[in-house]
Amino acid sequence: MTRFHDLHHGADPLLLPNAWDVASAAALAEAGFAAVGTTSLGVAAAHGLPDAAGLARTETLTLVRRLVALPVPVTVDLEAGFSDDPSEVADLAAELASIGVAGINLEDGRPGDVLADVSTQVRLLQAVKQRAPGLFLNARTDTHWFDPAAPVHEAVRRGRAYAGADADGVFVPGLAAPDDVRALVAGVDRPVNLLHLPGRTSVRELAALGVRRISTGSLLFRAAVGAAVAAAEAVRDDRPLDAGTPTYADIQRRSSALRGRPEQ
């Protein structure tokens, strides 16, 4: 956990790729990324479930129990915690900490594109930190996920409140305008996490603005689905496949490397 905390305070921001199964996580760790997160959309969609509906608790836990065998820190997207009861969410966080998870992500968005009351979310974050103080608690606010044109002051207000609840980081997916990013970084005394938005943000630009963590979110999962369809179409149309496609042996080797490590 200490190692994962430290990654948010290095010379460069933490670039966090988000996996949806063991194979994708193992490949990302082997590629040299310092840590791996999960994507709630990828985990849910891979099991035929919608994202952010609180339905993928079992699937998330099953996956995470395998991912903690990776040689890098793992952080888990818990949507809104899979419960409206702060004590139940805190118990889940404590369970994850006990099996070796380094961090979690908790969002204040609720079904129907509704934001939780700040006081409600603060109580949730406080309960989690009391039960699992060592976890890196990334407090996500969906102000700009629901409305990319929203004024930044609401994200700053919520970020400050969540920092006051002892969150270790603040995540505002959808925020991209440089002036807004500067305002958030200056206004919240915690490492700021933003989502990489192709065509709108870059790692270099966000690093220069003071962002400390950059997540890929569901991008890799969506790219993989697109690549799978493209490969099937290439076979159908008798066109060459992408030379970068992993071999059967590549996947077998990564799976075998984790097989000998006990599932938590």
Short mmCIF file of C-alpha atoms in Angstrom, two decimals:
data_model
loop_
_atom_site.label_atom_id
_atom_site.label_comp_id
_atom_site.label_asym_id
_atom_site.label_seq_id
_atom_site.Cartn_x
_atom_site.Cartn_y
_atom_site.Cartn_z
CA MET A 1 0.00 0.00 0.00
CA THR A 2 2.84 2.37 0.81
CA ARG A 3 4.35 1.68 -2.58
CA PHE A 4 1.08 2.63 -4.28
CA HIS A 5 0.73 5.82 -2.23
CA ASP A 6 4.27 6.79 -3.22
CA LEU A 7 3.47 6.45 -6.92
CA HIS A 8 1.24 9.52 -6.59
CA HIS A 9 4.13 11.67 -5.38
CA GLY A 10 6.91 10.86 -7.84
CA ALA A 11 8.58 13.03 -10.46
CA ASP A 12 6.01 11.95 -13.06
CA PRO A 13 2.29 11.28 -12.70
CA LEU A 14 1.11 7.71 -12.31
CA LEU A 15 -0.27 6.43 -15.60
CA LEU A 16 -2.81 3.85 -14.48
CA PRO A 17 -4.10 1.38 -17.10
CA ASN A 18 -7.41 -0.26 -16.26
CA ALA A 19 -7.92 -4.00 -16.82
CA TRP A 20 -11.10 -6.07 -16.95
CA ASP A 21 -9.81 -9.63 -16.46
CA VAL A 22 -6.71 -11.56 -15.43
CA ALA A 23 -5.26 -11.75 -18.94
CA SER A 24 -5.46 -8.01 -19.57
CA ALA A 25 -4.08 -7.19 -16.11
CA ALA A 26 -1.17 -9.62 -16.47
CA ALA A 27 -0.32 -8.20 -19.89
CA LEU A 28 -0.31 -4.64 -18.55
CA ALA A 29 1.90 -5.58 -15.61
CA GLU A 30 4.32 -7.35 -17.95
CA ALA A 31 4.39 -4.26 -20.18
CA GLY A 32 6.00 -2.38 -17.30
CA PHE A 33 3.18 -0.31 -15.86
CA ALA A 34 3.83 0.47 -12.21
CA ALA A 35 0.30 -0.40 -11.07
CA VAL A 36 -2.93 -1.75 -12.53
CA GLY A 37 -6.51 -0.69 -11.86
CA THR A 38 -9.80 -2.26 -12.82
CA THR A 39 -12.45 -0.70 -15.03
CA SER A 40 -15.98 -1.06 -13.70
CA LEU A 41 -17.44 -0.86 -17.21
CA GLY A 42 -15.12 -3.59 -18.47
CA VAL A 43 -15.75 -5.93 -15.55
CA ALA A 44 -19.50 -5.41 -15.68
CA ALA A 45 -19.83 -5.58 -19.48
CA ALA A 46 -17.68 -8.72 -19.68
CA HIS A 47 -20.35 -10.39 -17.55
CA GLY A 48 -23.32 -8.95 -19.39
CA LEU A 49 -24.07 -6.32 -16.74
CA PRO A 50 -24.49 -2.53 -16.96
CA ASP A 51 -21.90 -0.26 -15.37
CA ALA A 52 -22.59 1.92 -12.33
CA ALA A 53 -25.72 -0.05 -11.38
CA GLY A 54 -24.21 -1.78 -8.35
CA LEU A 55 -24.68 -5.23 -9.89
CA ALA A 56 -21.09 -6.42 -10.36
CA ARG A 57 -19.97 -6.88 -6.74
CA THR A 58 -19.47 -10.65 -6.98
CA GLU A 59 -17.73 -10.42 -10.34
CA THR A 60 -15.43 -7.67 -9.09
CA LEU A 61 -14.43 -9.59 -5.95
CA THR A 62 -13.82 -12.80 -7.89
CA LEU A 63 -11.50 -10.98 -10.27
CA VAL A 64 -9.65 -9.05 -7.59
CA ARG A 65 -8.84 -12.19 -5.64
CA ARG A 66 -6.85 -13.29 -8.67
CA LEU A 67 -5.31 -9.92 -9.49
CA VAL A 68 -3.59 -9.51 -6.12
CA ALA A 69 -1.13 -12.16 -7.31
CA LEU A 70 0.28 -9.66 -9.79
CA PRO A 71 3.76 -8.25 -9.06
CA VAL A 72 2.41 -4.67 -9.07
CA PRO A 73 -0.09 -2.81 -6.84
CA VAL A 74 -3.74 -3.24 -7.74
CA THR A 75 -6.50 -0.67 -7.23
CA VAL A 76 -10.16 -1.52 -7.65
CA ASP A 77 -13.06 0.47 -9.08
CA LEU A 78 -15.95 -0.18 -6.70
CA GLU A 79 -18.48 2.06 -8.48
CA ALA A 80 -20.42 3.60 -5.54
CA GLY A 81 -19.51 0.76 -3.21
CA PHE A 82 -22.23 -1.77 -4.16
CA SER A 83 -24.32 -0.70 -1.16
CA ASP A 84 -26.10 2.32 0.28
CA ASP A 85 -24.92 1.36 3.77
CA PRO A 86 -21.55 2.97 4.67
CA SER A 87 -20.76 0.14 7.09
CA GLU A 88 -21.20 -2.47 4.35
CA VAL A 89 -18.95 -0.53 1.99
CA ALA A 90 -16.38 -0.13 4.78
CA ASP A 91 -16.47 -3.88 5.43
CA LEU A 92 -15.85 -4.51 1.74
CA ALA A 93 -12.91 -2.10 1.76
CA ALA A 94 -11.44 -3.83 4.81
CA GLU A 95 -11.83 -7.21 3.10
CA LEU A 96 -10.00 -5.94 0.03
CA ALA A 97 -7.21 -4.50 2.15
CA SER A 98 -6.82 -7.82 3.94
CA ILE A 99 -6.18 -9.70 0.68
CA GLY A 100 -3.59 -7.21 -0.55
CA VAL A 101 -5.45 -4.61 -2.60
CA ALA A 102 -3.58 -1.29 -2.58
CA GLY A 103 -6.40 1.13 -3.37
CA ILE A 104 -10.03 1.61 -4.24
CA ASN A 105 -12.07 4.10 -6.22
CA LEU A 106 -15.46 5.27 -4.91
CA GLU A 107 -17.72 7.56 -6.93
CA ASP A 108 -20.44 9.96 -5.84
CA GLY A 109 -22.50 9.36 -8.98
CA ARG A 110 -25.71 7.41 -8.57
CA PRO A 111 -28.04 5.75 -11.11
CA GLY A 112 -29.92 8.28 -13.20
CA ASP A 113 -26.94 10.65 -13.44
CA VAL A 114 -27.59 11.95 -9.94
CA LEU A 115 -24.87 13.11 -7.56
CA ALA A 116 -24.99 11.97 -3.95
CA ASP A 117 -25.29 14.68 -1.33
CA VAL A 118 -21.84 15.79 -0.24
CA SER A 119 -22.62 14.95 3.39
CA THR A 120 -23.74 11.45 2.41
CA GLN A 121 -20.56 10.82 0.44
CA VAL A 122 -18.40 12.24 3.23
CA ARG A 123 -19.91 9.77 5.70
CA LEU A 124 -19.18 6.94 3.29
CA LEU A 125 -15.55 7.97 2.82
CA GLN A 126 -15.04 8.41 6.55
CA ALA A 127 -16.43 4.95 7.26
CA VAL A 128 -14.09 3.41 4.70
CA LYS A 129 -10.99 5.17 6.06
CA GLN A 130 -11.83 4.13 9.60
CA ARG A 131 -12.06 0.45 8.63
CA ALA A 132 -9.25 0.40 6.06
CA PRO A 133 -6.91 3.30 6.82
CA GLY A 134 -4.04 1.96 4.71
CA LEU A 135 -5.96 1.75 1.44
CA PHE A 136 -5.43 4.55 -1.04
CA LEU A 137 -8.95 5.95 -1.18
CA ASN A 138 -9.55 7.70 -4.50
CA ALA A 139 -12.68 9.83 -4.15
CA ARG A 140 -14.35 10.28 -7.51
CA THR A 141 -16.83 13.03 -8.18
CA ASP A 142 -18.98 12.80 -11.30
CA THR A 143 -19.67 16.51 -11.74
CA HIS A 144 -18.02 16.53 -15.16
CA TRP A 145 -18.81 12.93 -16.07
CA PHE A 146 -22.48 13.85 -16.10
CA ASP A 147 -21.90 17.31 -17.58
CA PRO A 148 -18.50 18.03 -19.21
CA ALA A 149 -19.42 21.73 -19.37
CA ALA A 150 -20.18 22.00 -15.65
CA PRO A 151 -18.45 24.84 -13.76
CA VAL A 152 -15.32 23.63 -12.02
CA HIS A 153 -16.19 25.18 -8.65
CA GLU A 154 -18.55 22.30 -7.80
CA ALA A 155 -15.79 19.75 -8.42
CA VAL A 156 -13.45 21.82 -6.24
CA ARG A 157 -16.08 22.05 -3.49
CA ARG A 158 -16.67 18.32 -3.50
CA GLY A 159 -12.96 17.58 -3.76
CA ARG A 160 -12.23 19.68 -0.70
CA ALA A 161 -14.99 17.97 1.25
CA TYR A 162 -13.71 14.54 0.31
CA ALA A 163 -10.15 15.51 1.18
CA GLY A 164 -11.52 16.64 4.54
CA ALA A 165 -12.95 13.12 4.94
CA ASP A 166 -9.38 11.81 4.62
CA ALA A 167 -9.58 10.66 0.99
CA ASP A 168 -6.09 10.16 -0.41
CA GLY A 169 -6.86 11.40 -3.92
CA VAL A 170 -9.59 13.15 -5.88
CA PHE A 171 -10.75 11.91 -9.28
CA VAL A 172 -12.80 14.06 -11.68
CA PRO A 173 -13.43 12.10 -14.90
CA GLY A 174 -14.53 14.27 -17.81
CA LEU A 175 -12.60 17.36 -16.70
CA ALA A 176 -10.28 18.51 -19.48
CA ALA A 177 -10.15 22.29 -19.96
CA PRO A 178 -6.66 23.46 -18.88
CA ASP A 179 -7.95 26.37 -16.77
CA ASP A 180 -10.37 24.06 -14.98
CA VAL A 181 -7.63 21.51 -14.35
CA ARG A 182 -5.41 24.23 -12.89
CA ALA A 183 -8.23 25.38 -10.63
CA LEU A 184 -8.83 21.86 -9.37
CA VAL A 185 -5.15 21.17 -8.71
CA ALA A 186 -4.78 24.49 -6.89
CA GLY A 187 -8.03 24.12 -4.97
CA VAL A 188 -7.72 20.58 -3.62
CA ASP A 189 -4.90 19.51 -1.32
CA ARG A 190 -4.72 15.97 -2.63
CA PRO A 191 -3.25 14.24 -5.68
CA VAL A 192 -5.61 14.91 -8.58
CA ASN A 193 -6.60 12.04 -10.87
CA LEU A 194 -8.05 12.69 -14.32
CA LEU A 195 -9.24 10.42 -17.09
CA HIS A 196 -7.33 10.32 -20.36
CA LEU A 197 -9.69 11.61 -23.04
CA PRO A 198 -8.39 10.85 -26.54
CA GLY A 199 -8.16 14.03 -28.59
CA ARG A 200 -8.80 16.23 -25.56
CA THR A 201 -5.98 15.48 -23.11
CA SER A 202 -2.46 14.08 -23.20
CA VAL A 203 -0.18 12.70 -20.51
CA ARG A 204 2.36 15.45 -21.13
CA GLU A 205 -0.23 18.25 -20.89
CA LEU A 206 -1.87 16.89 -17.76
CA ALA A 207 1.50 16.38 -16.09
CA ALA A 208 2.42 20.00 -16.81
CA LEU A 209 -0.86 21.09 -15.19
CA GLY A 210 0.00 19.24 -11.97
CA VAL A 211 -2.16 16.14 -12.35
CA ARG A 212 -0.68 13.26 -10.35
CA ARG A 213 -2.61 10.28 -11.72
CA ILE A 214 -3.98 9.62 -15.21
CA SER A 215 -6.37 6.72 -15.73
CA THR A 216 -7.39 5.02 -18.96
CA GLY A 217 -10.81 4.02 -17.59
CA SER A 218 -12.79 1.86 -19.99
CA LEU A 219 -10.70 2.89 -23.02
CA LEU A 220 -8.58 -0.27 -23.14
CA PHE A 221 -11.59 -2.55 -22.81
CA ARG A 222 -13.41 -0.73 -25.59
CA ALA A 223 -10.28 -0.80 -27.75
CA ALA A 224 -9.94 -4.54 -27.17
CA VAL A 225 -13.53 -5.18 -28.21
CA GLY A 226 -12.93 -3.10 -31.32
CA ALA A 227 -9.72 -5.00 -32.06
CA ALA A 228 -11.48 -8.36 -31.65
CA VAL A 229 -14.14 -7.39 -34.17
CA ALA A 230 -11.48 -6.02 -36.53
CA ALA A 231 -9.55 -9.30 -36.31
CA ALA A 232 -12.68 -11.33 -37.06
CA GLU A 233 -13.41 -9.12 -40.05
CA ALA A 234 -9.83 -9.50 -41.27
CA VAL A 235 -10.17 -13.29 -41.17
CA ARG A 236 -13.50 -13.10 -42.97
CA ASP A 237 -12.12 -10.76 -45.64
CA ASP A 238 -8.79 -12.59 -45.99
CA ARG A 239 -6.76 -9.58 -44.84
CA PRO A 240 -3.59 -9.73 -42.70
CA LEU A 241 -3.93 -9.43 -38.95
CA ASP A 242 -2.20 -6.82 -36.79
CA ALA A 243 1.40 -7.95 -36.25
CA GLY A 244 1.15 -6.94 -32.59
CA THR A 245 -1.49 -9.53 -31.71
CA PRO A 246 -0.24 -11.68 -28.77
CA THR A 247 0.43 -15.32 -29.56
CA TYR A 248 -1.20 -18.30 -27.90
CA ALA A 249 2.10 -18.92 -26.12
CA ASP A 250 2.19 -15.34 -24.80
CA ILE A 251 -1.18 -15.73 -23.08
CA GLN A 252 -0.32 -19.18 -21.76
CA ARG A 253 2.95 -17.94 -20.28
CA ARG A 254 1.31 -15.05 -18.43
CA SER A 255 -1.45 -17.28 -17.08
CA SER A 256 1.06 -19.89 -15.95
CA ALA A 257 3.10 -17.25 -14.11
CA LEU A 258 0.09 -16.43 -11.93
CA ARG A 259 -1.11 -20.01 -11.54
CA GLY A 260 1.45 -20.89 -8.89
CA ARG A 261 0.47 -17.95 -6.68
CA PRO A 262 -2.26 -18.65 -4.15
CA GLU A 263 -5.66 -17.09 -4.71
CA GLN A 264 -6.56 -14.92 -1.72
#
